[in-house]
Tab-separated table of C-alpha atoms and ligand atoms in Angstrom:
chain	number	residue	atom	x	y	z
A	256	MET	CA	0.000	0.000	0.000
A	257	ASP	CA	2.604	2.562	0.973
A	258	GLY	CA	6.362	2.448	0.607
A	259	GLY	CA	7.073	1.991	4.303
A	260	HIS	CA	6.209	-1.681	4.673
A	261	THR	CA	8.692	-4.432	5.200
A	262	PRO	CA	8.878	-6.091	1.794
A	263	GLN	CA	7.008	-9.408	1.740
A	264	ILE	CA	8.277	-12.718	0.521
A	265	ALA	CA	6.112	-13.737	-2.410
A	266	PRO	CA	5.119	-16.327	-3.301
A	267	VAL	CA	5.615	-18.946	-0.583
A	268	LEU	CA	5.228	-22.493	-1.891
A	269	ILE	CA	5.581	-25.779	-0.051
A	270	LEU	CA	6.377	-29.099	-1.701
A	271	LEU	CA	5.128	-32.060	0.329
A	272	GLY	CA	5.839	-35.676	-0.493
A	273	PRO	CA	7.765	-38.769	0.557
A	274	PRO	CA	11.467	-39.242	-0.234
A	275	GLY	CA	11.811	-39.622	-3.998
A	276	ALA	CA	8.557	-37.845	-4.849
A	277	GLY	CA	10.496	-35.250	-6.859
A	278	LYS	CA	10.539	-32.303	-4.443
A	279	GLY	CA	14.138	-31.342	-5.169
A	280	THR	CA	13.786	-31.859	-8.921
A	281	GLN	CA	10.640	-29.749	-9.135
A	282	ALA	CA	11.939	-27.083	-6.748
A	283	ARG	CA	14.872	-26.478	-9.109
A	284	MET	CA	12.463	-26.194	-12.050
A	285	LEU	CA	10.435	-23.597	-10.145
A	286	GLU	CA	13.624	-21.684	-9.359
A	287	GLU	CA	14.456	-21.515	-13.059
A	288	LYS	CA	10.964	-20.677	-14.281
A	289	PHE	CA	9.948	-18.159	-11.612
A	290	GLY	CA	13.175	-16.920	-10.034
A	291	LEU	CA	12.200	-18.467	-6.701
A	292	ILE	CA	14.677	-19.656	-4.091
A	293	GLN	CA	14.682	-23.347	-3.191
A	294	LEU	CA	14.936	-23.837	0.559
A	295	SER	CA	15.793	-27.463	1.254
A	296	THR	CA	16.210	-28.294	4.928
A	297	GLY	CA	17.896	-31.547	3.849
A	298	ASP	CA	20.551	-29.530	1.961
A	299	LEU	CA	20.891	-27.062	4.845
A	300	LEU	CA	21.303	-29.923	7.330
A	301	ARG	CA	23.862	-31.704	5.131
A	302	ALA	CA	25.812	-28.440	4.929
A	303	ALA	CA	25.684	-28.150	8.743
A	304	VAL	CA	26.923	-31.739	9.086
A	305	ALA	CA	29.783	-31.084	6.635
A	306	ALA	CA	30.710	-27.867	8.451
A	307	GLY	CA	30.666	-29.671	11.811
A	308	THR	CA	28.411	-27.083	13.515
A	309	ASP	CA	26.623	-27.993	16.768
A	310	ALA	CA	23.365	-28.451	14.841
A	311	GLY	CA	25.190	-30.645	12.328
A	312	LYS	CA	26.690	-32.807	15.069
A	313	GLN	CA	23.255	-33.358	16.581
A	314	ALA	CA	21.628	-34.079	13.211
A	315	LYS	CA	24.223	-36.438	11.732
A	316	GLN	CA	23.266	-39.744	13.314
A	317	ILE	CA	19.527	-39.347	12.985
A	318	MET	CA	19.899	-38.459	9.289
A	319	GLU	CA	21.968	-41.595	8.720
A	320	THR	CA	19.210	-43.759	10.174
A	321	GLY	CA	16.373	-42.009	8.309
A	322	GLY	CA	14.580	-40.446	11.278
A	323	LEU	CA	13.567	-36.811	11.550
A	324	VAL	CA	15.910	-34.258	13.076
A	325	ASN	CA	14.656	-32.448	16.168
A	326	ASP	CA	12.103	-29.701	15.392
A	327	GLU	CA	13.998	-26.914	17.195
A	328	ILE	CA	17.148	-27.470	15.159
A	329	VAL	CA	15.340	-27.582	11.830
A	330	ILE	CA	13.088	-24.612	12.605
A	331	SER	CA	16.060	-22.498	13.645
A	332	ILE	CA	18.027	-23.370	10.486
A	333	LEU	CA	15.010	-22.599	8.296
A	334	ARG	CA	14.241	-19.341	10.103
A	335	ASP	CA	17.795	-18.077	9.529
A	336	ARG	CA	17.721	-18.940	5.854
A	337	LEU	CA	14.233	-17.498	5.280
A	338	SER	CA	15.299	-14.138	6.660
A	339	ALA	CA	18.078	-13.709	4.069
A	340	PRO	CA	17.391	-10.912	1.558
A	341	ASP	CA	17.426	-13.169	-1.519
A	342	CYS	CA	14.173	-14.815	-0.334
A	343	ILE	CA	12.163	-11.704	-1.033
A	344	ASN	CA	11.200	-12.743	-4.576
A	345	GLY	CA	9.612	-15.933	-3.348
A	346	VAL	CA	10.581	-19.318	-1.970
A	347	VAL	CA	9.825	-22.944	-2.566
A	348	LEU	CA	10.175	-25.008	0.583
A	349	ASP	CA	11.506	-28.475	-0.207
A	350	GLY	CA	11.314	-30.886	2.724
A	351	PHE	CA	9.997	-28.395	5.272
A	352	PRO	CA	7.687	-28.514	7.171
A	353	ARG	CA	7.779	-32.226	8.022
A	354	THR	CA	5.868	-32.161	11.331
A	355	THR	CA	2.849	-30.286	12.648
A	356	ALA	CA	5.129	-28.362	15.042
A	357	GLN	CA	7.215	-27.195	12.066
A	358	ALA	CA	4.082	-26.202	10.134
A	359	GLU	CA	2.854	-24.136	13.087
A	360	ALA	CA	6.267	-22.496	13.483
A	361	LEU	CA	6.237	-21.596	9.785
A	362	ASP	CA	2.747	-20.095	10.068
A	363	ASP	CA	3.993	-17.965	12.980
A	364	MET	CA	7.089	-16.810	11.082
A	365	LEU	CA	4.984	-15.790	8.082
A	366	ASP	CA	2.209	-14.243	10.198
A	367	ALA	CA	4.755	-11.986	11.872
A	368	GLN	CA	5.459	-10.508	8.427
A	369	GLY	CA	1.838	-10.348	7.288
A	370	GLN	CA	2.704	-13.136	4.889
A	371	ARG	CA	0.910	-16.353	3.986
A	372	ILE	CA	1.452	-19.636	2.187
A	373	ASN	CA	0.291	-19.430	-1.424
A	374	ALA	CA	0.176	-23.187	-2.002
A	375	ALA	CA	1.123	-26.415	-0.251
A	376	ILE	CA	1.581	-28.844	-3.122
A	377	SER	CA	1.353	-32.537	-2.284
A	378	LEU	CA	3.300	-34.677	-4.768
A	379	GLU	CA	1.311	-37.905	-4.734
A	380	VAL	CA	3.222	-41.061	-5.570
A	381	ASP	CA	3.207	-44.818	-5.274
A	382	ASP	CA	5.461	-45.466	-2.268
A	383	VAL	CA	6.735	-48.825	-3.430
A	384	LYS	CA	8.259	-47.196	-6.510
A	385	MET	CA	10.128	-44.602	-4.449
A	386	VAL	CA	12.828	-47.111	-3.505
A	387	VAL	CA	13.925	-47.314	-7.162
A	388	ARG	CA	13.909	-43.536	-7.483
A	389	ILE	CA	15.963	-43.060	-4.343
A	390	THR	CA	18.547	-45.774	-4.926
A	391	GLY	CA	19.223	-44.477	-8.478
A	392	ARG	CA	19.615	-40.848	-7.431
A	393	PHE	CA	22.856	-38.894	-7.821
A	394	THR	CA	23.680	-35.200	-7.802
A	395	CYS	CA	26.305	-32.973	-9.403
A	396	GLY	CA	28.691	-31.643	-6.770
A	397	GLY	CA	29.487	-28.673	-9.027
A	398	CYS	CA	26.042	-27.151	-9.590
A	399	GLY	CA	23.647	-29.309	-7.529
A	400	GLU	CA	21.690	-30.643	-10.513
A	401	GLY	CA	19.895	-33.897	-9.696
A	402	TYR	CA	20.029	-37.008	-11.893
A	403	HIS	CA	18.832	-40.603	-11.938
A	404	ASP	CA	20.559	-43.705	-13.303
A	405	THR	CA	17.464	-44.698	-15.303
A	406	PHE	CA	14.964	-41.828	-15.293
A	407	LYS	CA	17.270	-38.839	-15.782
A	408	PRO	CA	20.755	-39.949	-16.838
A	409	THR	CA	23.494	-37.513	-17.846
A	410	LYS	CA	23.996	-37.253	-21.633
A	411	ILE	CA	27.638	-38.277	-21.232
A	412	ALA	CA	28.258	-40.836	-18.493
A	413	GLY	CA	29.677	-39.264	-15.343
A	414	ARG	CA	29.641	-35.684	-16.710
A	415	CYS	CA	27.108	-33.038	-15.642
A	416	ASP	CA	25.010	-31.743	-18.570
A	417	GLY	CA	24.769	-28.341	-16.953
A	418	CYS	CA	28.233	-27.442	-15.692
A	419	GLY	CA	30.494	-30.201	-17.070
A	420	SER	CA	31.685	-31.330	-13.642
A	421	HIS	CA	32.654	-34.979	-13.135
A	422	ASP	CA	32.091	-34.708	-9.370
A	423	MET	CA	28.936	-36.823	-9.011
A	424	LYS	CA	27.693	-37.525	-5.506
A	425	ARG	CA	25.438	-40.165	-3.967
A	426	ARG	CA	23.946	-39.661	-0.523
A	427	ALA	CA	24.886	-42.125	2.218
A	428	ASP	CA	21.222	-42.300	3.280
A	429	ASP	CA	19.999	-43.178	-0.234
A	430	ASN	CA	20.072	-46.927	0.384
A	431	ALA	CA	17.141	-49.354	0.428
A	432	THR	CA	17.162	-49.869	4.209
A	433	THR	CA	17.224	-46.196	5.166
A	434	VAL	CA	14.593	-45.378	2.561
A	435	MET	CA	12.130	-47.661	4.327
A	436	ALA	CA	12.739	-45.799	7.597
A	437	ARG	CA	12.321	-42.461	5.789
A	438	LEU	CA	9.045	-43.614	4.220
A	439	ASP	CA	7.812	-44.684	7.662
A	440	ALA	CA	8.777	-41.282	9.096
A	441	TYR	CA	6.918	-39.599	6.251
A	442	HIS	CA	3.699	-41.515	6.919
A	443	ALA	CA	3.835	-41.156	10.696
A	444	GLN	CA	4.937	-37.537	10.991
A	445	THR	CA	4.597	-35.671	7.680
A	446	ALA	CA	1.513	-37.065	5.923
A	447	PRO	CA	-0.798	-35.452	8.554
A	448	LEU	CA	0.231	-32.106	7.043
A	449	ILE	CA	-1.868	-32.915	3.973
A	450	GLU	CA	-4.939	-32.555	6.173
A	451	TYR	CA	-3.406	-29.560	7.977
A	452	TYR	CA	-3.123	-27.611	4.705
A	453	GLY	CA	-6.404	-29.017	3.401
A	454	GLN	CA	-8.185	-27.416	6.349
A	455	ARG	CA	-6.452	-24.108	5.573
A	456	ASN	CA	-7.477	-24.198	1.884
A	457	THR	CA	-3.906	-24.063	0.624
A	458	LEU	CA	-3.575	-27.705	-0.453
A	459	GLN	CA	-3.039	-28.697	-4.093
A	460	ARG	CA	-2.705	-32.387	-4.941
A	461	VAL	CA	-0.592	-33.365	-7.944
A	462	ASP	CA	-0.106	-36.839	-9.400
A	463	ALA	CA	3.691	-37.128	-9.369
A	464	MET	CA	4.074	-40.543	-11.027
A	465	GLY	CA	4.350	-39.155	-14.585
A	466	ASP	CA	7.205	-37.545	-16.531
A	467	ILE	CA	9.328	-34.956	-14.792
A	468	GLU	CA	8.425	-32.409	-17.454
A	469	ALA	CA	4.665	-33.007	-17.372
A	470	ILE	CA	4.657	-32.605	-13.591
A	471	SER	CA	6.743	-29.490	-13.909
A	472	ASN	CA	4.214	-27.965	-16.322
A	473	GLU	CA	1.389	-28.739	-13.927
A	474	LEU	CA	3.252	-27.093	-11.053
A	475	ALA	CA	3.983	-24.044	-13.190
A	476	SER	CA	0.293	-23.558	-13.902
A	477	ILE	CA	-0.508	-23.843	-10.189
A	478	VAL	CA	2.124	-21.221	-9.383
A	479	GLU	CA	0.851	-18.875	-12.095
A	480	HIS	CA	-2.628	-19.231	-10.644
A	481	VAL	CA	-1.809	-18.768	-6.930
A	482	ALA	CA	0.793	-16.046	-7.377
A	483	ALA	CA	-1.330	-13.959	-9.732
B	143	ADP	P1	12.882	-35.754	-3.355
B	143	ADP	O1	13.570	-34.415	-3.263
B	143	ADP	O2	11.391	-35.657	-3.213
B	143	ADP	O3	13.464	-36.770	-2.424
B	143	ADP	P2	14.155	-35.925	-6.001
B	143	ADP	O4	13.666	-34.722	-6.729
B	143	ADP	O5	15.549	-35.912	-5.518
B	143	ADP	O6	13.121	-36.315	-4.824
B	143	ADP	O7	13.936	-37.194	-6.966
B	143	ADP	C1	14.400	-38.488	-6.576
B	143	ADP	C2	15.048	-39.172	-7.782
B	143	ADP	O8	14.029	-39.505	-8.741
B	143	ADP	C3	16.071	-38.320	-8.520
B	143	ADP	O9	17.113	-39.169	-8.973
B	143	ADP	C4	15.282	-37.717	-9.693
B	143	ADP	O10	16.119	-37.502	-10.836
B	143	ADP	C5	14.231	-38.792	-9.969
B	143	ADP	N1	12.916	-38.259	-10.344
B	143	ADP	C6	12.328	-37.108	-9.908
B	143	ADP	N2	11.093	-36.974	-10.453
B	143	ADP	C7	10.887	-38.071	-11.231
B	143	ADP	C8	9.788	-38.520	-12.064
B	143	ADP	N3	8.669	-37.800	-12.196
B	143	ADP	N4	9.954	-39.691	-12.720
B	143	ADP	C9	11.085	-40.428	-12.587
B	143	ADP	N5	12.140	-40.057	-11.835
B	143	ADP	C10	12.054	-38.896	-11.153
B	144	ADP	P1	14.317	-36.604	0.960
B	144	ADP	O1	13.480	-35.501	0.444
B	144	ADP	O2	14.982	-37.380	-0.100
B	144	ADP	O3	13.607	-37.454	1.972
B	144	ADP	P2	15.910	-34.626	2.449
B	144	ADP	O4	17.177	-34.220	1.802
B	144	ADP	O5	14.770	-33.688	2.420
B	144	ADP	O6	15.512	-36.046	1.851
B	144	ADP	O7	16.180	-34.996	3.974
B	144	ADP	C1	17.236	-35.853	4.366
B	144	ADP	C2	17.169	-36.074	5.873
B	144	ADP	O8	17.364	-34.815	6.550
B	144	ADP	C3	15.845	-36.608	6.395
B	144	ADP	O9	15.772	-38.030	6.330
B	144	ADP	C4	15.861	-36.081	7.846
B	144	ADP	O10	16.698	-36.878	8.666
B	144	ADP	C5	16.526	-34.717	7.692
B	144	ADP	N1	15.548	-33.629	7.453
B	144	ADP	C6	15.426	-32.853	6.342
B	144	ADP	N2	14.448	-31.952	6.482
B	144	ADP	C7	13.914	-32.152	7.719
B	144	ADP	C8	12.859	-31.552	8.454
B	144	ADP	N3	12.122	-30.541	7.945
B	144	ADP	N4	12.616	-32.029	9.717
B	144	ADP	C9	13.326	-33.035	10.248
B	144	ADP	N5	14.336	-33.651	9.605
B	144	ADP	C10	14.637	-33.223	8.351
B	145	ZN	ZN1	26.736	-29.643	-12.605
């Protein structure tokens, strides 16, 4: 209304879904198409583990076993990142919130700025097939682009299509055993958020079993609609 307001973050999108649903893949697409910032608490936690911070030390073991990291740690990491100036043009939350306590903390953070969630998008998948997605996943260490052995291979084996790096990484927790624990954690602690956002009229359900590109187009039309 007038020029004196604290600038608002817009839009705020949430991607919900079990491990392998395509949250990271689609968040990067939304970054490219709409200039949004991807906020992945998994990436932020892995960075904290690598840097050996107190939060990282506390998170390390639980991440290796596929459980959820303590709410206070994750909320504090997310709050710090969300307050950085680059978030002003809009964010896509990838992997946060994962519990009702995190969802309530996010609502409070946004409320304090007169801000709201534009859409909580649930990527709906067949769980059984997520094991194949997760165990075939690898990422470029140079630019962060995500790939899959079968579903999204690099054009030249071992070389990133985007930046040319040969530094391909696989996550220690992307193994069949840990994936089962992560799927269990999703159903027990995160799936209730589908109802949480349904009650708040921000939920959008998307069938995420199709092609990466088709899903991406569907998400783009949702974003165009809610951010208009
Ligand atoms: P999440 O962040 O939800 O755990 P990712 O985006 O990392 O999931 O996707 C998991 C793996 O599956 C990656 O290797 C990715 O390339 C691949 N993938 C993502 N979306 C699809 C899809 N629609 N079809 C097939 N493979 C996909
Ligand atoms: P994926 O989307 O493939 O399940 P992430 O990279 O989002 O994996 O998360 C990896 C791990 O980091 C999780 O298994 C969990 O231990 C931890 N983690 C990430 N985000 C959260 C969160 N919001 N709350 C609690 N733990 C989290
Ligand atoms: Zn790269």
